[in-house]
DNA sequence: CGCAAATATACGCTTTAGCGTATGGAGAAA
DNA sequence: TTTCTCCATACGCTAAAGCGTATATTTGCG
């Protein structure tokens, strides 16, 4: 389901879960996006320094998409500032 | 609303829109997260090489959160592999 | 138009991701 | 135990983000 991720660690965890669900090894995923197994490992480990491109490539290969939304959810009377 | 972002450019655009909605300058946002105005500029420009940490810090300061979900939406006959 | 604020860009520097390559360790199956 | 797959980690290297600082350039307002 939808996974909220506020930290690199959470992002890495989502990527890893998805990869496993697709039954792919880090090596196999790496090959899909022309990156080293070590790079995938690093991304899944939640490195703050990982590059945006790395994440997006991995997500794309895993059939994931990224959604950005205001942090306030559920209550509707506080979404006041997004023009 | 929820913004799907599949490219660094789209991510940067969302960040920029939100920042403007909050009436912040790149400089002001940069100060909040201890980063240079130029770094914010780069992030908003959609640099694939921007770091995950940079994005997350900016999003946090802007009251944004990131959601990761399977790419397939709407159609139900292809959500086969997410255990 | 003229000016000020905001944003893009530049230079030299430091730090580090990702590269190729290689290995060590954990876990599973024979 | 041996073997095999998978993942974490290591070393030297290259490319580039982000830094401080500074300056173009663009944008908006009077």
PDB file of C-alpha atoms (C1' of nucleotides) in Angstrom:
ATOM      1  CA  UNK A   1       0.000   0.000   0.000  1.00  0.00           C
ATOM      2  CA  UNK A   2       0.945   3.605   0.210  1.00  0.00           C
ATOM      3  CA  UNK A   3       4.064   4.018   2.252  1.00  0.00           C
ATOM      4  CA  UNK A   4       4.847   7.276   3.918  1.00  0.00           C
ATOM      5  CA  UNK A   5       8.590   7.796   4.032  1.00  0.00           C
ATOM      6  CA  UNK A   6      10.104  10.725   5.871  1.00  0.00           C
ATOM      7  CA  UNK A   7      13.609   9.375   6.246  1.00  0.00           C
ATOM      8  CA  UNK A   8      16.115   7.758   3.916  1.00  0.00           C
ATOM      9  CA  UNK A   9      15.824   4.663   6.057  1.00  0.00           C
ATOM     10  CA  UNK A  10      12.123   4.403   5.424  1.00  0.00           C
ATOM     11  CA  UNK A  11      12.637   4.948   1.732  1.00  0.00           C
ATOM     12  CA  UNK A  12      15.243   2.229   1.624  1.00  0.00           C
ATOM     13  CA  UNK A  13      12.954  -0.126   3.477  1.00  0.00           C
ATOM     14  CA  UNK A  14      10.156   0.416   0.989  1.00  0.00           C
ATOM     15  CA  UNK A  15      12.481  -0.202  -1.914  1.00  0.00           C
ATOM     16  CA  UNK A  16      13.770  -3.358  -0.336  1.00  0.00           C
ATOM     17  CA  UNK A  17      10.312  -4.691   0.448  1.00  0.00           C
ATOM     18  CA  UNK A  18       9.187  -4.092  -3.073  1.00  0.00           C
ATOM     19  CA  UNK A  19      12.276  -5.639  -4.582  1.00  0.00           C
ATOM     20  CA  UNK A  20      11.771  -8.764  -2.523  1.00  0.00           C
ATOM     21  CA  UNK A  21       8.116  -8.861  -3.433  1.00  0.00           C
ATOM     22  CA  UNK A  22       9.195  -8.936  -7.053  1.00  0.00           C
ATOM     23  CA  UNK A  23      11.700 -11.624  -6.176  1.00  0.00           C
ATOM     24  CA  UNK A  24      14.686  -9.717  -7.423  1.00  0.00           C
ATOM     25  CA  UNK A  25      18.196  -9.749  -6.046  1.00  0.00           C
ATOM     26  CA  UNK A  26      20.070  -6.490  -5.566  1.00  0.00           C
ATOM     27  CA  UNK A  27      22.260  -7.665  -8.365  1.00  0.00           C
ATOM     28  CA  UNK A  28      19.335  -8.215 -10.713  1.00  0.00           C
ATOM     29  CA  UNK A  29      17.822  -4.855  -9.896  1.00  0.00           C
ATOM     30  CA  UNK A  30      21.173  -3.215 -10.345  1.00  0.00           C
ATOM     31  CA  UNK A  31      21.479  -4.681 -13.776  1.00  0.00           C
ATOM     32  CA  UNK A  32      18.086  -3.353 -14.800  1.00  0.00           C
ATOM     33  CA  UNK A  33      19.165   0.171 -14.025  1.00  0.00           C
ATOM     34  CA  UNK A  34      22.849  -0.199 -14.830  1.00  0.00           C
ATOM     35  CA  UNK A  35      24.027   0.158 -11.280  1.00  0.00           C
ATOM     36  CA  UNK A  36      26.162  -1.911  -9.016  1.00  0.00           C
ATOM     37  CA  UNK A  37      24.784  -4.261  -6.438  1.00  0.00           C
ATOM     38  CA  UNK A  38      26.673  -2.207  -3.889  1.00  0.00           C
ATOM     39  CA  UNK A  39      24.790   0.894  -4.952  1.00  0.00           C
ATOM     40  CA  UNK A  40      21.454  -0.800  -4.422  1.00  0.00           C
ATOM     41  CA  UNK A  41      22.671  -1.988  -1.070  1.00  0.00           C
ATOM     42  CA  UNK A  42      23.584   1.542  -0.139  1.00  0.00           C
ATOM     43  CA  UNK A  43      20.235   2.907  -1.224  1.00  0.00           C
ATOM     44  CA  UNK A  44      18.326   0.305   0.740  1.00  0.00           C
ATOM     45  CA  UNK A  45      20.502   0.996   3.737  1.00  0.00           C
ATOM     46  CA  UNK A  46      19.041   4.479   3.838  1.00  0.00           C
ATOM     47  CA  UNK A  47      21.983   6.621   2.915  1.00  0.00           C
ATOM     48  CA  UNK A  48      21.106  10.305   3.031  1.00  0.00           C
ATOM     49  CA  UNK A  49      23.720  10.901   0.404  1.00  0.00           C
ATOM     50  CA  UNK A  50      22.200   8.586  -2.163  1.00  0.00           C
ATOM     51  CA  UNK A  51      21.276  10.448  -5.296  1.00  0.00           C
ATOM     52  CA  UNK A  52      17.813  11.279  -6.431  1.00  0.00           C
ATOM     53  CA  UNK A  53      18.486   9.670  -9.779  1.00  0.00           C
ATOM     54  CA  UNK A  54      19.434   6.411  -8.133  1.00  0.00           C
ATOM     55  CA  UNK A  55      16.213   6.299  -6.177  1.00  0.00           C
ATOM     56  CA  UNK A  56      14.046   7.234  -9.118  1.00  0.00           C
ATOM     57  CA  UNK A  57      15.658   4.685 -11.391  1.00  0.00           C
ATOM     58  CA  UNK A  58      15.207   1.980  -8.809  1.00  0.00           C
ATOM     59  CA  UNK A  59      11.611   2.936  -8.158  1.00  0.00           C
ATOM     60  CA  UNK A  60      10.848   2.976 -11.829  1.00  0.00           C
ATOM     61  CA  UNK A  61      12.350  -0.459 -12.301  1.00  0.00           C
ATOM     62  CA  UNK A  62      10.318  -1.702  -9.376  1.00  0.00           C
ATOM     63  CA  UNK A  63       7.080  -0.247 -10.645  1.00  0.00           C
ATOM     64  CA  UNK A  64       6.879   2.261  -7.846  1.00  0.00           C
ATOM     65  CA  UNK A  65       5.954   5.876  -8.013  1.00  0.00           C
ATOM     66  CA  UNK A  66       6.560   8.771  -5.737  1.00  0.00           C
ATOM     67  CA  UNK A  67       3.898  11.087  -4.435  1.00  0.00           C
ATOM     68  CA  UNK A  68       4.492  14.350  -2.647  1.00  0.00           C
ATOM     69  CA  UNK A  69       1.755  15.832  -0.537  1.00  0.00           C
ATOM     70  CA  UNK A  70       1.251  18.188   2.376  1.00  0.00           C
ATOM     71  CA  UNK A  71       2.116  16.592   5.672  1.00  0.00           C
ATOM     72  CA  UNK A  72      -1.287  17.309   7.133  1.00  0.00           C
ATOM     73  CA  UNK A  73      -3.685  14.513   6.406  1.00  0.00           C
ATOM     74  CA  UNK A  74      -7.104  13.411   7.515  1.00  0.00           C
ATOM     75  CA  UNK A  75      -8.365  16.672   8.952  1.00  0.00           C
ATOM     76  CA  UNK A  76      -9.540  19.009   6.259  1.00  0.00           C
ATOM     77  CA  UNK A  77      -9.721  22.279   8.144  1.00  0.00           C
ATOM     78  CA  UNK A  78      -6.023  22.854   8.180  1.00  0.00           C
ATOM     79  CA  UNK A  79      -5.140  22.702   4.557  1.00  0.00           C
ATOM     80  CA  UNK A  80      -5.113  26.428   4.386  1.00  0.00           C
ATOM     81  CA  UNK A  81      -1.878  27.455   2.839  1.00  0.00           C
ATOM     82  CA  UNK A  82      -1.546  25.557  -0.357  1.00  0.00           C
ATOM     83  CA  UNK A  83      -2.862  28.145  -2.788  1.00  0.00           C
TER      84      UNK A  83
ATOM     85  CA  UNK B   1      -2.990  18.058  -3.658  1.00  0.00           C
ATOM     86  CA  UNK B   2      -1.096  14.869  -4.143  1.00  0.00           C
ATOM     87  CA  UNK B   3       1.624  15.321  -6.691  1.00  0.00           C
ATOM     88  CA  UNK B   4       2.968  12.367  -8.559  1.00  0.00           C
ATOM     89  CA  UNK B   5       6.618  12.900  -9.360  1.00  0.00           C
ATOM     90  CA  UNK B   6       8.522  10.466 -11.513  1.00  0.00           C
ATOM     91  CA  UNK B   7      11.387  12.720 -12.480  1.00  0.00           C
ATOM     92  CA  UNK B   8      13.729  15.016 -10.592  1.00  0.00           C
ATOM     93  CA  UNK B   9      12.220  17.861 -12.552  1.00  0.00           C
ATOM     94  CA  UNK B  10       8.758  17.105 -11.269  1.00  0.00           C
ATOM     95  CA  UNK B  11      10.064  16.809  -7.749  1.00  0.00           C
ATOM     96  CA  UNK B  12      11.792  20.142  -8.036  1.00  0.00           C
ATOM     97  CA  UNK B  13       8.655  21.726  -9.371  1.00  0.00           C
ATOM     98  CA  UNK B  14       6.605  20.492  -6.451  1.00  0.00           C
ATOM     99  CA  UNK B  15       9.146  21.805  -3.996  1.00  0.00           C
ATOM    100  CA  UNK B  16       9.206  25.149  -5.706  1.00  0.00           C
ATOM    101  CA  UNK B  17       5.446  25.470  -5.822  1.00  0.00           C
ATOM    102  CA  UNK B  18       5.166  24.645  -2.167  1.00  0.00           C
ATOM    103  CA  UNK B  19       7.934  27.031  -1.199  1.00  0.00           C
ATOM    104  CA  UNK B  20       6.235  29.851  -3.040  1.00  0.00           C
ATOM    105  CA  UNK B  21       2.896  28.953  -1.505  1.00  0.00           C
ATOM    106  CA  UNK B  22       4.550  29.408   1.856  1.00  0.00           C
ATOM    107  CA  UNK B  23       6.034  32.652   0.635  1.00  0.00           C
ATOM    108  CA  UNK B  24       9.594  31.674   1.290  1.00  0.00           C
ATOM    109  CA  UNK B  25      12.649  32.633  -0.696  1.00  0.00           C
ATOM    110  CA  UNK B  26      15.238  30.003  -1.598  1.00  0.00           C
ATOM    111  CA  UNK B  27      17.499  31.798   0.793  1.00  0.00           C
ATOM    112  CA  UNK B  28      15.010  31.576   3.649  1.00  0.00           C
ATOM    113  CA  UNK B  29      14.362  27.906   3.027  1.00  0.00           C
ATOM    114  CA  UNK B  30      18.058  27.273   2.823  1.00  0.00           C
ATOM    115  CA  UNK B  31      18.568  28.862   6.174  1.00  0.00           C
ATOM    116  CA  UNK B  32      15.930  26.657   7.756  1.00  0.00           C
ATOM    117  CA  UNK B  33      17.775  23.553   6.708  1.00  0.00           C
ATOM    118  CA  UNK B  34      21.303  24.931   6.823  1.00  0.00           C
ATOM    119  CA  UNK B  35      21.862  24.834   3.129  1.00  0.00           C
ATOM    120  CA  UNK B  36      22.884  27.376   0.576  1.00  0.00           C
ATOM    121  CA  UNK B  37      20.478  29.205  -1.645  1.00  0.00           C
ATOM    122  CA  UNK B  38      22.348  27.701  -4.561  1.00  0.00           C
ATOM    123  CA  UNK B  39      21.641  24.226  -3.268  1.00  0.00           C
ATOM    124  CA  UNK B  40      17.921  24.907  -3.131  1.00  0.00           C
ATOM    125  CA  UNK B  41      18.124  26.328  -6.616  1.00  0.00           C
ATOM    126  CA  UNK B  42      19.796  23.178  -7.793  1.00  0.00           C
ATOM    127  CA  UNK B  43      17.220  20.945  -6.163  1.00  0.00           C
ATOM    128  CA  UNK B  44      14.337  22.861  -7.659  1.00  0.00           C
ATOM    129  CA  UNK B  45      16.023  22.745 -11.031  1.00  0.00           C
ATOM    130  CA  UNK B  46      15.577  18.992 -10.955  1.00  0.00           C
ATOM    131  CA  UNK B  47      19.123  17.760 -10.652  1.00  0.00           C
ATOM    132  CA  UNK B  48      19.277  13.964 -10.708  1.00  0.00           C
ATOM    133  CA  UNK B  49      22.389  14.180  -8.621  1.00  0.00           C
ATOM    134  CA  UNK B  50      20.809  16.048  -5.761  1.00  0.00           C
ATOM    135  CA  UNK B  51      21.027  14.097  -2.561  1.00  0.00           C
ATOM    136  CA  UNK B  52      18.187  12.357  -0.840  1.00  0.00           C
ATOM    137  CA  UNK B  53      18.980  14.182   2.364  1.00  0.00           C
ATOM    138  CA  UNK B  54      18.681  17.518   0.679  1.00  0.00           C
ATOM    139  CA  UNK B  55      15.247  16.703  -0.663  1.00  0.00           C
ATOM    140  CA  UNK B  56      13.996  15.269   2.594  1.00  0.00           C
ATOM    141  CA  UNK B  57      15.221  18.207   4.619  1.00  0.00           C
ATOM    142  CA  UNK B  58      13.577  20.624   2.240  1.00  0.00           C
ATOM    143  CA  UNK B  59      10.330  18.707   2.213  1.00  0.00           C
ATOM    144  CA  UNK B  60      10.280  18.533   5.952  1.00  0.00           C
ATOM    145  CA  UNK B  61      10.842  22.260   6.249  1.00  0.00           C
ATOM    146  CA  UNK B  62       8.040  22.832   3.778  1.00  0.00           C
ATOM    147  CA  UNK B  63       5.619  20.564   5.553  1.00  0.00           C
ATOM    148  CA  UNK B  64       5.616  18.039   2.771  1.00  0.00           C
ATOM    149  CA  UNK B  65       5.765  14.307   2.999  1.00  0.00           C
ATOM    150  CA  UNK B  66       6.742  11.643   0.583  1.00  0.00           C
ATOM    151  CA  UNK B  67       4.640   8.642  -0.276  1.00  0.00           C
ATOM    152  CA  UNK B  68       5.780   5.625  -2.245  1.00  0.00           C
ATOM    153  CA  UNK B  69       3.229   3.391  -3.862  1.00  0.00           C
ATOM    154  CA  UNK B  70       2.895   0.926  -6.710  1.00  0.00           C
ATOM    155  CA  UNK B  71       2.754   2.620 -10.065  1.00  0.00           C
ATOM    156  CA  UNK B  72      -0.407   0.902 -11.095  1.00  0.00           C
ATOM    157  CA  UNK B  73      -3.419   2.889 -10.096  1.00  0.00           C
ATOM    158  CA  UNK B  74      -7.022   2.621 -11.099  1.00  0.00           C
ATOM    159  CA  UNK B  75      -6.704  -0.617 -13.034  1.00  0.00           C
ATOM    160  CA  UNK B  76      -6.964  -3.579 -10.774  1.00  0.00           C
ATOM    161  CA  UNK B  77      -5.973  -6.474 -13.000  1.00  0.00           C
ATOM    162  CA  UNK B  78      -2.290  -5.763 -12.891  1.00  0.00           C
ATOM    163  CA  UNK B  79      -1.626  -5.429  -9.213  1.00  0.00           C
ATOM    164  CA  UNK B  80      -0.363  -8.944  -9.129  1.00  0.00           C
ATOM    165  CA  UNK B  81       2.974  -8.925  -7.489  1.00  0.00           C
ATOM    166  CA  UNK B  82       2.740  -6.933  -4.317  1.00  0.00           C
ATOM    167  CA  UNK B  83       2.349  -9.756  -1.851  1.00  0.00           C
TER     168      UNK B  83
ATOM    169  C1'  DC C   1      12.694  53.122 -16.652  1.00  0.00           C
ATOM    170  C1'  DG C   2      15.185  52.296 -12.151  1.00  0.00           C
ATOM    171  C1'  DC C   3      15.942  49.767  -8.277  1.00  0.00           C
ATOM    172  C1'  DA C   4      15.658  45.900  -5.041  1.00  0.00           C
ATOM    173  C1'  DA C   5      14.719  41.269  -4.119  1.00  0.00           C
ATOM    174  C1'  DA C   6      15.094  36.744  -5.814  1.00  0.00           C
ATOM    175  C1'  DT C   7      17.292  33.349  -8.444  1.00  0.00           C
ATOM    176  C1'  DA C   8      20.953  31.371 -11.449  1.00  0.00           C
ATOM    177  C1'  DT C   9      25.683  30.799 -12.038  1.00  0.00           C
ATOM    178  C1'  DA C  10      30.873  30.890 -11.106  1.00  0.00           C
ATOM    179  C1'  DC C  11      35.397  29.468  -8.802  1.00  0.00           C
ATOM    180  C1'  DG C  12      38.171  26.783  -5.810  1.00  0.00           C
ATOM    181  C1'  DC C  13      37.787  23.468  -2.242  1.00  0.00           C
ATOM    182  C1'  DT C  14      36.301  19.246   0.439  1.00  0.00           C
ATOM    183  C1'  DT C  15      33.631  15.326   0.731  1.00  0.00           C
ATOM    184  C1'  DT C  16      31.477  11.398  -0.985  1.00  0.00           C
ATOM    185  C1'  DA C  17      28.456   8.572  -4.280  1.00  0.00           C
ATOM    186  C1'  DG C  18      29.098   5.423  -7.582  1.00  0.00           C
ATOM    187  C1'  DC C  19      32.393   2.844 -10.445  1.00  0.00           C
ATOM    188  C1'  DG C  20      35.136  -1.712 -11.230  1.00  0.00           C
ATOM    189  C1'  DT C  21      36.764  -5.243  -8.798  1.00  0.00           C
ATOM    190  C1'  DA C  22      37.007  -8.263  -5.078  1.00  0.00           C
ATOM    191  C1'  DT C  23      36.058 -10.429  -0.790  1.00  0.00           C
ATOM    192  C1'  DG C  24      33.814 -11.846   3.679  1.00  0.00           C
ATOM    193  C1'  DG C  25      29.864 -13.532   5.914  1.00  0.00           C
ATOM    194  C1'  DA C  26      25.110 -15.191   6.453  1.00  0.00           C
ATOM    195  C1'  DG C  27      21.672 -18.293   5.058  1.00  0.00           C
ATOM    196  C1'  DA C  28      19.711 -22.086   2.386  1.00  0.00           C
ATOM    197  C1'  DA C  29      19.903 -26.366  -0.015  1.00  0.00           C
ATOM    198  C1'  DA C  30      22.430 -30.735  -1.142  1.00  0.00           C
TER     199       DA C  30
ATOM    200  C1'  DT D   1      30.085 -29.876   6.040  1.00  0.00           C
ATOM    201  C1'  DT D   2      30.287 -28.221   1.384  1.00  0.00           C
ATOM    202  C1'  DT D   3      28.353 -25.279  -1.880  1.00  0.00           C
ATOM    203  C1'  DC D   4      25.735 -21.671  -3.770  1.00  0.00           C
ATOM    204  C1'  DT D   5      23.127 -17.415  -3.659  1.00  0.00           C
ATOM    205  C1'  DC D   6      22.664 -13.047  -1.679  1.00  0.00           C
ATOM    206  C1'  DC D   7      24.146  -9.035   0.587  1.00  0.00           C
ATOM    207  C1'  DA D   8      27.613  -5.961   3.083  1.00  0.00           C
ATOM    208  C1'  DT D   9      31.900  -4.097   2.772  1.00  0.00           C
ATOM    209  C1'  DA D  10      36.625  -2.707   1.023  1.00  0.00           C
ATOM    210  C1'  DC D  11      40.177  -0.152  -2.021  1.00  0.00           C
ATOM    211  C1'  DG D  12      41.554   3.154  -5.400  1.00  0.00           C
ATOM    212  C1'  DC D  13      39.537   6.090  -8.795  1.00  0.00           C
ATOM    213  C1'  DT D  14      36.515   9.586 -11.139  1.00  0.00           C
ATOM    214  C1'  DA D  15      32.794  12.664 -11.178  1.00  0.00           C
ATOM    215  C1'  DA D  16      30.088  15.804  -9.020  1.00  0.00           C
ATOM    216  C1'  DA D  17      27.247  17.785  -4.862  1.00  0.00           C
ATOM    217  C1'  DG D  18      27.533  21.038  -1.599  1.00  0.00           C
ATOM    218  C1'  DC D  19      30.389  24.517   0.719  1.00  0.00           C
ATOM    219  C1'  DG D  20      31.816  29.763   1.164  1.00  0.00           C
ATOM    220  C1'  DT D  21      31.920  33.565  -1.412  1.00  0.00           C
ATOM    221  C1'  DA D  22      30.714  36.455  -5.062  1.00  0.00           C
ATOM    222  C1'  DT D  23      28.459  38.004  -9.048  1.00  0.00           C
ATOM    223  C1'  DA D  24      25.288  37.775 -13.205  1.00  0.00           C
ATOM    224  C1'  DT D  25      20.642  37.655 -14.455  1.00  0.00           C
ATOM    225  C1'  DT D  26      15.928  37.710 -13.964  1.00  0.00           C
ATOM    226  C1'  DT D  27      11.704  39.362 -11.853  1.00  0.00           C
ATOM    227  C1'  DG D  28       8.631  42.380  -9.735  1.00  0.00           C
ATOM    228  C1'  DC D  29       7.355  46.764  -8.003  1.00  0.00           C
ATOM    229  C1'  DG D  30       7.139  51.835  -7.649  1.00  0.00           C
TER     230       DG D  30
END
